Short mmCIF file of C-alpha atoms in Angstrom, two decimals:
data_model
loop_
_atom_site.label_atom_id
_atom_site.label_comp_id
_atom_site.label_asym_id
_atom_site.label_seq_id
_atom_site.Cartn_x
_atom_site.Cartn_y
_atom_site.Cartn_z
CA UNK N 28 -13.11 -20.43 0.74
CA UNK N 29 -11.57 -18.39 -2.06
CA UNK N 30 -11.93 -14.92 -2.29
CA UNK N 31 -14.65 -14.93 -5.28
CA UNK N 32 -18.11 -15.64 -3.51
CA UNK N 33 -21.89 -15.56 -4.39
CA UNK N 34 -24.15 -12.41 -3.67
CA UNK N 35 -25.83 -13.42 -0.39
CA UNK N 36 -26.57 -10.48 1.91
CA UNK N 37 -25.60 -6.92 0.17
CA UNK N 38 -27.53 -6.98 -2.78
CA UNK N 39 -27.34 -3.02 -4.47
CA UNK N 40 -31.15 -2.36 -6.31
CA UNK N 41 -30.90 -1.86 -10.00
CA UNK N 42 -32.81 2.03 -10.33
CA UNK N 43 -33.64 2.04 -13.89
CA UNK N 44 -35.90 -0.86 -15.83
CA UNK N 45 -34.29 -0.52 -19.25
CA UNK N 46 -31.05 0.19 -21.40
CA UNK N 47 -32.14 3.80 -22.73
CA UNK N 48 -32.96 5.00 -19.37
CA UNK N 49 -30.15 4.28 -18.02
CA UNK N 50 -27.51 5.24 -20.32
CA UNK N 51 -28.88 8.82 -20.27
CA UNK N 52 -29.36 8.97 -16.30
CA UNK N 53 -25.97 7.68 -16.05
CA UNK N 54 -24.30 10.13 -18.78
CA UNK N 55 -25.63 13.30 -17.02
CA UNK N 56 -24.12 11.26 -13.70
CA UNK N 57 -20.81 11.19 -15.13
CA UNK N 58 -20.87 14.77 -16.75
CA UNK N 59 -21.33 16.44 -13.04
CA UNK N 60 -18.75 13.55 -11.93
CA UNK N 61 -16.30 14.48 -14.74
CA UNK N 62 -16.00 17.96 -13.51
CA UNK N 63 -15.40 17.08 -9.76
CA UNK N 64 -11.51 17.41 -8.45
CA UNK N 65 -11.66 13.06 -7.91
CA UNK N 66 -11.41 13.38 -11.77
CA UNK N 67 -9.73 16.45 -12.86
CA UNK N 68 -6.73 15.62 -10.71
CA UNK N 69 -6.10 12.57 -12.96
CA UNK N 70 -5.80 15.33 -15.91
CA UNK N 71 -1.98 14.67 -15.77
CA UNK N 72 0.96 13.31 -18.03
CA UNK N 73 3.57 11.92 -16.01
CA UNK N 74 3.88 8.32 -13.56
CA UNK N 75 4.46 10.89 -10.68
CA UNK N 76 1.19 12.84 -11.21
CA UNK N 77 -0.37 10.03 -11.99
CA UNK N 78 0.25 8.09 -8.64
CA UNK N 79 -0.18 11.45 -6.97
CA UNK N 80 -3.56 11.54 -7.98
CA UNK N 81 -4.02 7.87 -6.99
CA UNK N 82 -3.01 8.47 -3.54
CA UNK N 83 -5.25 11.38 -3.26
CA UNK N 84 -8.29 10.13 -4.41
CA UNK N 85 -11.69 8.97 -2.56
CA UNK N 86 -11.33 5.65 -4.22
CA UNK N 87 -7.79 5.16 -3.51
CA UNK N 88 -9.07 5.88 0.21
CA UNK N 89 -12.00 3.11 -0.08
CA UNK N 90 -10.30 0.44 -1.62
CA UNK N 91 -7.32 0.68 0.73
CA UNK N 92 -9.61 0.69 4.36
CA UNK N 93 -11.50 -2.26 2.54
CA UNK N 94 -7.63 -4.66 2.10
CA UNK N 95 -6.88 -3.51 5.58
CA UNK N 96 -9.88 -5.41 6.85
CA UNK N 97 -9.14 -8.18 4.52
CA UNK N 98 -5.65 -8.32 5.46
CA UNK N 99 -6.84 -8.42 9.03
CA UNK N 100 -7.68 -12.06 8.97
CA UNK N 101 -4.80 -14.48 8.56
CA UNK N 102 -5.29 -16.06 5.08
CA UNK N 103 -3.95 -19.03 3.62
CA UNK N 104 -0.47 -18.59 0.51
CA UNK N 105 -3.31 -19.10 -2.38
CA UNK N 106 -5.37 -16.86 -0.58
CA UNK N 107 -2.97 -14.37 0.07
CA UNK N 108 -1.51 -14.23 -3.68
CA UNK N 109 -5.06 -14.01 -4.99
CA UNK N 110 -6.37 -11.03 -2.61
CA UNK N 111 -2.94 -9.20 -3.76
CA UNK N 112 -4.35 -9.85 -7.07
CA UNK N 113 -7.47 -8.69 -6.90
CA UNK N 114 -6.02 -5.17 -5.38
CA UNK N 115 -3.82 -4.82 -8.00
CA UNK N 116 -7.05 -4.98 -10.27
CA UNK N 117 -9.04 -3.01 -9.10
CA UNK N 118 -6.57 -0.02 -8.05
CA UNK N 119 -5.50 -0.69 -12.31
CA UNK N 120 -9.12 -0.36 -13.09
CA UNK N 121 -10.18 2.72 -11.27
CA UNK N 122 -7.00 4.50 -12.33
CA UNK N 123 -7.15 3.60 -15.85
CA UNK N 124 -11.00 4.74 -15.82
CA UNK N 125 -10.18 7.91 -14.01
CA UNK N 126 -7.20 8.90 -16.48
CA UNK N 127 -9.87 7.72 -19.39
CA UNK N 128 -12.65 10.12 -18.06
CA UNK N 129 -10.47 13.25 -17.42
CA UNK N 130 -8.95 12.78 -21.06
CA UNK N 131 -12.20 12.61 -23.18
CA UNK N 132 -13.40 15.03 -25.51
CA UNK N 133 -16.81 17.01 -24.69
CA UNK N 134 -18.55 14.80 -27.43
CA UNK N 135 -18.64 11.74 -25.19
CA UNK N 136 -18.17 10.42 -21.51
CA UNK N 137 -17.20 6.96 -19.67
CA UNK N 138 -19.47 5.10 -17.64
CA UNK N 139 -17.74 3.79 -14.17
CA UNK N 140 -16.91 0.03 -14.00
CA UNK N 141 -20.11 -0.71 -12.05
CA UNK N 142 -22.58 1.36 -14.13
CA UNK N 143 -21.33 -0.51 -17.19
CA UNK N 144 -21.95 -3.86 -15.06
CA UNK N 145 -25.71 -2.67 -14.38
CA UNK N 146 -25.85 -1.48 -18.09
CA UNK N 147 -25.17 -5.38 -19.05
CA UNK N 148 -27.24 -6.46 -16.21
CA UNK N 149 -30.15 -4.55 -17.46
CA UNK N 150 -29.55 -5.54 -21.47
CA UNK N 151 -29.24 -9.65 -20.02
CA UNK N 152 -32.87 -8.83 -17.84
CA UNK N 153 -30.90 -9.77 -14.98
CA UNK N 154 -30.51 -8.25 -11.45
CA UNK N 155 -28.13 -8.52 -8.15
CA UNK N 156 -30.10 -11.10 -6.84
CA UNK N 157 -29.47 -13.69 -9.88
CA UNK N 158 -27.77 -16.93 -9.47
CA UNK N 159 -25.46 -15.81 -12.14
CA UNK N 160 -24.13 -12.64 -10.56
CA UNK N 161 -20.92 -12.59 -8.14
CA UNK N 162 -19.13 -10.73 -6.50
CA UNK N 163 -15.41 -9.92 -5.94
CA UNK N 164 -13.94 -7.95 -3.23
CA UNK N 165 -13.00 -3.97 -3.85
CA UNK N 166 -16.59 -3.81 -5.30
CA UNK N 167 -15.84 -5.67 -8.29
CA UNK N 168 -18.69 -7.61 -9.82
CA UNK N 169 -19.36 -10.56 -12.79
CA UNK N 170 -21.87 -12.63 -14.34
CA UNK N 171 -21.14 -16.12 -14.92
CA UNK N 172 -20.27 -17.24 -18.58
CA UNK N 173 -19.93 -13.27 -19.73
CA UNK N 174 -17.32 -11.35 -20.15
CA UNK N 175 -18.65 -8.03 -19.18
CA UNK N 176 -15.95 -4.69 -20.18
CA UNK N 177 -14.88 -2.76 -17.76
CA UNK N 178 -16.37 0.39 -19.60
CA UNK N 179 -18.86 1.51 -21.90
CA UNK N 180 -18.30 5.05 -23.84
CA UNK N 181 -21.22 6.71 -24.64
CA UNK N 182 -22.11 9.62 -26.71
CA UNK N 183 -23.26 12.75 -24.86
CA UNK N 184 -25.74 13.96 -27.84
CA UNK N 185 -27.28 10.61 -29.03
CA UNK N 186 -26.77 9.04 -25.74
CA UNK N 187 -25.43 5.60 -28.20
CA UNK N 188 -22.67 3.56 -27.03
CA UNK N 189 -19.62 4.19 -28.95
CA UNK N 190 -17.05 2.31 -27.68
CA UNK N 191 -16.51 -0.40 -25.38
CA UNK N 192 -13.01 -0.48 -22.42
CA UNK N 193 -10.93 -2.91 -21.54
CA UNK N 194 -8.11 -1.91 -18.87
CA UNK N 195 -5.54 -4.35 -18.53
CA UNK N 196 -1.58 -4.68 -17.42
CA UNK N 197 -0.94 -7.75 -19.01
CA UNK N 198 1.51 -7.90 -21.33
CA UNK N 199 0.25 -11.42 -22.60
CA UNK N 200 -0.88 -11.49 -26.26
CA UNK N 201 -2.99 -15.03 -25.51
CA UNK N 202 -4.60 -12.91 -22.78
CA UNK N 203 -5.77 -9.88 -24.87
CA UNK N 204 -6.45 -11.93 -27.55
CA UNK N 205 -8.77 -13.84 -25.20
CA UNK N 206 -10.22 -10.70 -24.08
CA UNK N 207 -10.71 -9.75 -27.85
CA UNK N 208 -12.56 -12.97 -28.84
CA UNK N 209 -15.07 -12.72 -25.94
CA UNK N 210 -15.61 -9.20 -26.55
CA UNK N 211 -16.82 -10.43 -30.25
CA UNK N 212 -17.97 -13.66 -28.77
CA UNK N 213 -20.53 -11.95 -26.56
CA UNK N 214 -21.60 -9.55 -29.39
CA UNK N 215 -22.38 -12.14 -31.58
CA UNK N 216 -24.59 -14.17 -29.17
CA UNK N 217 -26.17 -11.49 -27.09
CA UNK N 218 -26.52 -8.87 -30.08
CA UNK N 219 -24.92 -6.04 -28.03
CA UNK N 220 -23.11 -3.65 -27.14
CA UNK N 221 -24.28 -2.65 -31.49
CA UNK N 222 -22.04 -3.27 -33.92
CA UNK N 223 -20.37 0.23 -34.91
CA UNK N 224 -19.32 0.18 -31.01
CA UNK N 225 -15.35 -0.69 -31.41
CA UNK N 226 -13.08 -1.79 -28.48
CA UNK N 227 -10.66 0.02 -27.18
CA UNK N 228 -7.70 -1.46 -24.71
CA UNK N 229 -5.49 0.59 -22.01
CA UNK N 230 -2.33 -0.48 -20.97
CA UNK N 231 0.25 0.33 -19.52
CA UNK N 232 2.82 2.34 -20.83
CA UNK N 233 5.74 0.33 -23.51
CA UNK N 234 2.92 -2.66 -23.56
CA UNK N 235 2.12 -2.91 -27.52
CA UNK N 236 -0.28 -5.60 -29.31
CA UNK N 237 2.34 -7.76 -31.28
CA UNK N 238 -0.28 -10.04 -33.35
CA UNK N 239 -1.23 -7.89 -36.34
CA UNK N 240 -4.55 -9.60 -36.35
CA UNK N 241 -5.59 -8.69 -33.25
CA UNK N 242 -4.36 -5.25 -33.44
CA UNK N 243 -6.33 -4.52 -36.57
CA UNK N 244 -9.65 -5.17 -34.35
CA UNK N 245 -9.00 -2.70 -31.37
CA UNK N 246 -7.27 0.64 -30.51
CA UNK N 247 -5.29 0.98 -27.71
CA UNK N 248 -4.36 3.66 -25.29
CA UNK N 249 -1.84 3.96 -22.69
CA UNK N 250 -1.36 5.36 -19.08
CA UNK N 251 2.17 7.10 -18.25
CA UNK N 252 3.22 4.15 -16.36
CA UNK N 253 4.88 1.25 -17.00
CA UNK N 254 4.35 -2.49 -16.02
CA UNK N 255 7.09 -2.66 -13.98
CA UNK N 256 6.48 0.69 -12.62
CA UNK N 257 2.87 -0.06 -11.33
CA UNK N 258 3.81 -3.39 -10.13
CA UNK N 259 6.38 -1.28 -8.40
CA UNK N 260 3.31 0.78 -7.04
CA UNK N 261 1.38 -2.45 -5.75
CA UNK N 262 4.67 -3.40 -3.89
CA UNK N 263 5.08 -0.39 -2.25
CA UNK N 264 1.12 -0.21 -1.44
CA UNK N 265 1.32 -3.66 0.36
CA UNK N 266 5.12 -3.47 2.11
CA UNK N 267 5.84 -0.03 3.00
CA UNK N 268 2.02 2.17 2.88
CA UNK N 269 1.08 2.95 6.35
CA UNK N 270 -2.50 3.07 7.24
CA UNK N 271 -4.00 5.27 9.93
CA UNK N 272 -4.98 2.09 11.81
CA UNK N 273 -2.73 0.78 14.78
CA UNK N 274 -1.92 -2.93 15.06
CA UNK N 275 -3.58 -2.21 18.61
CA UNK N 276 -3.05 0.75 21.74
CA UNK N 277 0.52 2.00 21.72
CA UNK N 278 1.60 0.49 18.34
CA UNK N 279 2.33 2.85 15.50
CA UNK N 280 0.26 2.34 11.94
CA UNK N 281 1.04 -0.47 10.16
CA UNK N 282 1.53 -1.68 6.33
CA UNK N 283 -1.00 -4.27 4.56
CA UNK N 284 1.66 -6.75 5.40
CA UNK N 285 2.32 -5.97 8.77
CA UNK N 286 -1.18 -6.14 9.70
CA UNK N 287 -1.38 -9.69 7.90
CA UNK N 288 1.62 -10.77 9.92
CA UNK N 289 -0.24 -9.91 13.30
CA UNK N 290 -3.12 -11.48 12.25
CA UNK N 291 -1.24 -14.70 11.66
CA UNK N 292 0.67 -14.47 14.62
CA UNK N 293 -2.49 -13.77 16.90
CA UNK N 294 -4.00 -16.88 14.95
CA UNK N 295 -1.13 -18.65 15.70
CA UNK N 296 -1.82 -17.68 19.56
CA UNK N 297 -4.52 -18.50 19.69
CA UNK N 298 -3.92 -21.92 18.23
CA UNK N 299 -1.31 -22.50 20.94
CA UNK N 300 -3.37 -21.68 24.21
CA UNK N 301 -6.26 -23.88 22.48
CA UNK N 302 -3.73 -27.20 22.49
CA UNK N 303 -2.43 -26.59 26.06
CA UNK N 304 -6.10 -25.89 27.25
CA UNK N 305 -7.07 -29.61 25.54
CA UNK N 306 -4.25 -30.96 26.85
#
């Protein structure tokens, strides 16, 4: 089973009934967030304060204990390549938001990943439950057939949306111009986000937009580190980060990949005594 599956169980209750509503509840969330330390620390310039902050965070924290209980079960290659994936992702996504938020001007803020999700939820007259929603691990969420942006920026005195956030690393012009054409694509069918909204794109540092074309529809903004720097980040999340959790009694903490090797290995056990039991 891959790693993508349908909402069955955990099903989070949508609080507000229309687009208005919530736009202004969550802009006066994301003022009082905005001014916490989780953001402010991200208030920095440089790859080393920037995976500093990272590291520090309460996010950081969250989406790390979830991948150790992930990497806790042995999982297949595919598997394993696409549950690196989907960390990478998501640790890209809340650091690029973060970085976005503590940057802005006092004339707008950023809604959060999820909040923009329940934004298009909302705007669709969808909710959790619907066939259409999944969801992904590291609290990542989609509807089926949309591309849904990974933020909405929204003015603090008319509460309007004013721009709309992609956060990617890739350095792939057919992927951001694929990203670009179903960010129009969308607007076009489902007659939002409005039309003065513009997209902007964060990338990495050194990453530019080569096609003129597609450049001419978006700004872009950049982190202070590079591809090959945060890919050097993942790397050293999964092979050398230690968690505070022991393979078992006695055994010191372990890395992502460590604890996926155990797992395998006390699969593979288990395997073993199974055949010379049937036997």
């Amino acid at each position: 089973m891959g790693w993508t599956e349908k909402v069955l169980n955990t099903k989070p209750e949508l609080k507000y009934k229309s687009v208005p509503e919530a736009l202004e509840a969550f802009a006066l969330e994301q003022e009082t967030y905005r001014n916490s330390d989780e953001v402010e620390r991200f208030g920095v310039e440089t790859r080393k304060g920037l995976r500093e902050a990272t590291r520090e965070s309460a996010w950081f924290k969250r989406i790390y204990g979830e991948a150790v209980n992930r990497f806790s079960v042995p999982l297949s290659g595919v598997d394993l390549r696409q549950l690196k994936g989907e960390l990478s992702g998501a640790i890209f996504e809340n650091m690029a938001y973060h970085f976005l938020l503590a940057d802005l001007d006092n004339q707008t803020t950023l809604l959060s990943p999820q909040q923009t999700f329940e934004i298009y939820l909302i705007q669709l007259g969808l909710d959790y439950t619907s066939e259409k929603v999944i969801q992904h691990p590291f609290d990542g969420w989609g509807i089926i057939g949309i591309s849904v942006p990974d933020g909405l920026e929204v003015g603090l005195i008319d509460l309007q949306i004013k721009r709309v956030h992609e956060y990617t690393t890739s350095n792939k012009n057919h992927h951001l111009s694929r990203k670009v054409t179903s960010f129009w694509a969308n607007r076009q069918h489902h007659q939002f986000p409005p039309s003065e909204a513009g997209l902007t794109m964060t990338l990495p540092d050194g990453i530019m937009i080569e096609n003129r074309r597609l450049a001419k529809d978006l700004k872009t903004k950049h982190l202070p580190i590079t591809g090959s720097q945060f890919r050097e980040f993942i790397h050293h999340t999964i092979n050398h980060y230690r968690s505070f959790q022991p393979l078992e009694e006695g055994v010191a903490s372990a890395t992502l990949m460590e604890i996926q090797e155990f797992a395998r290995a006390r699969a593979g056990q288990t395997a073993e005594v199974a055949t010379t039991l049937v036997k």
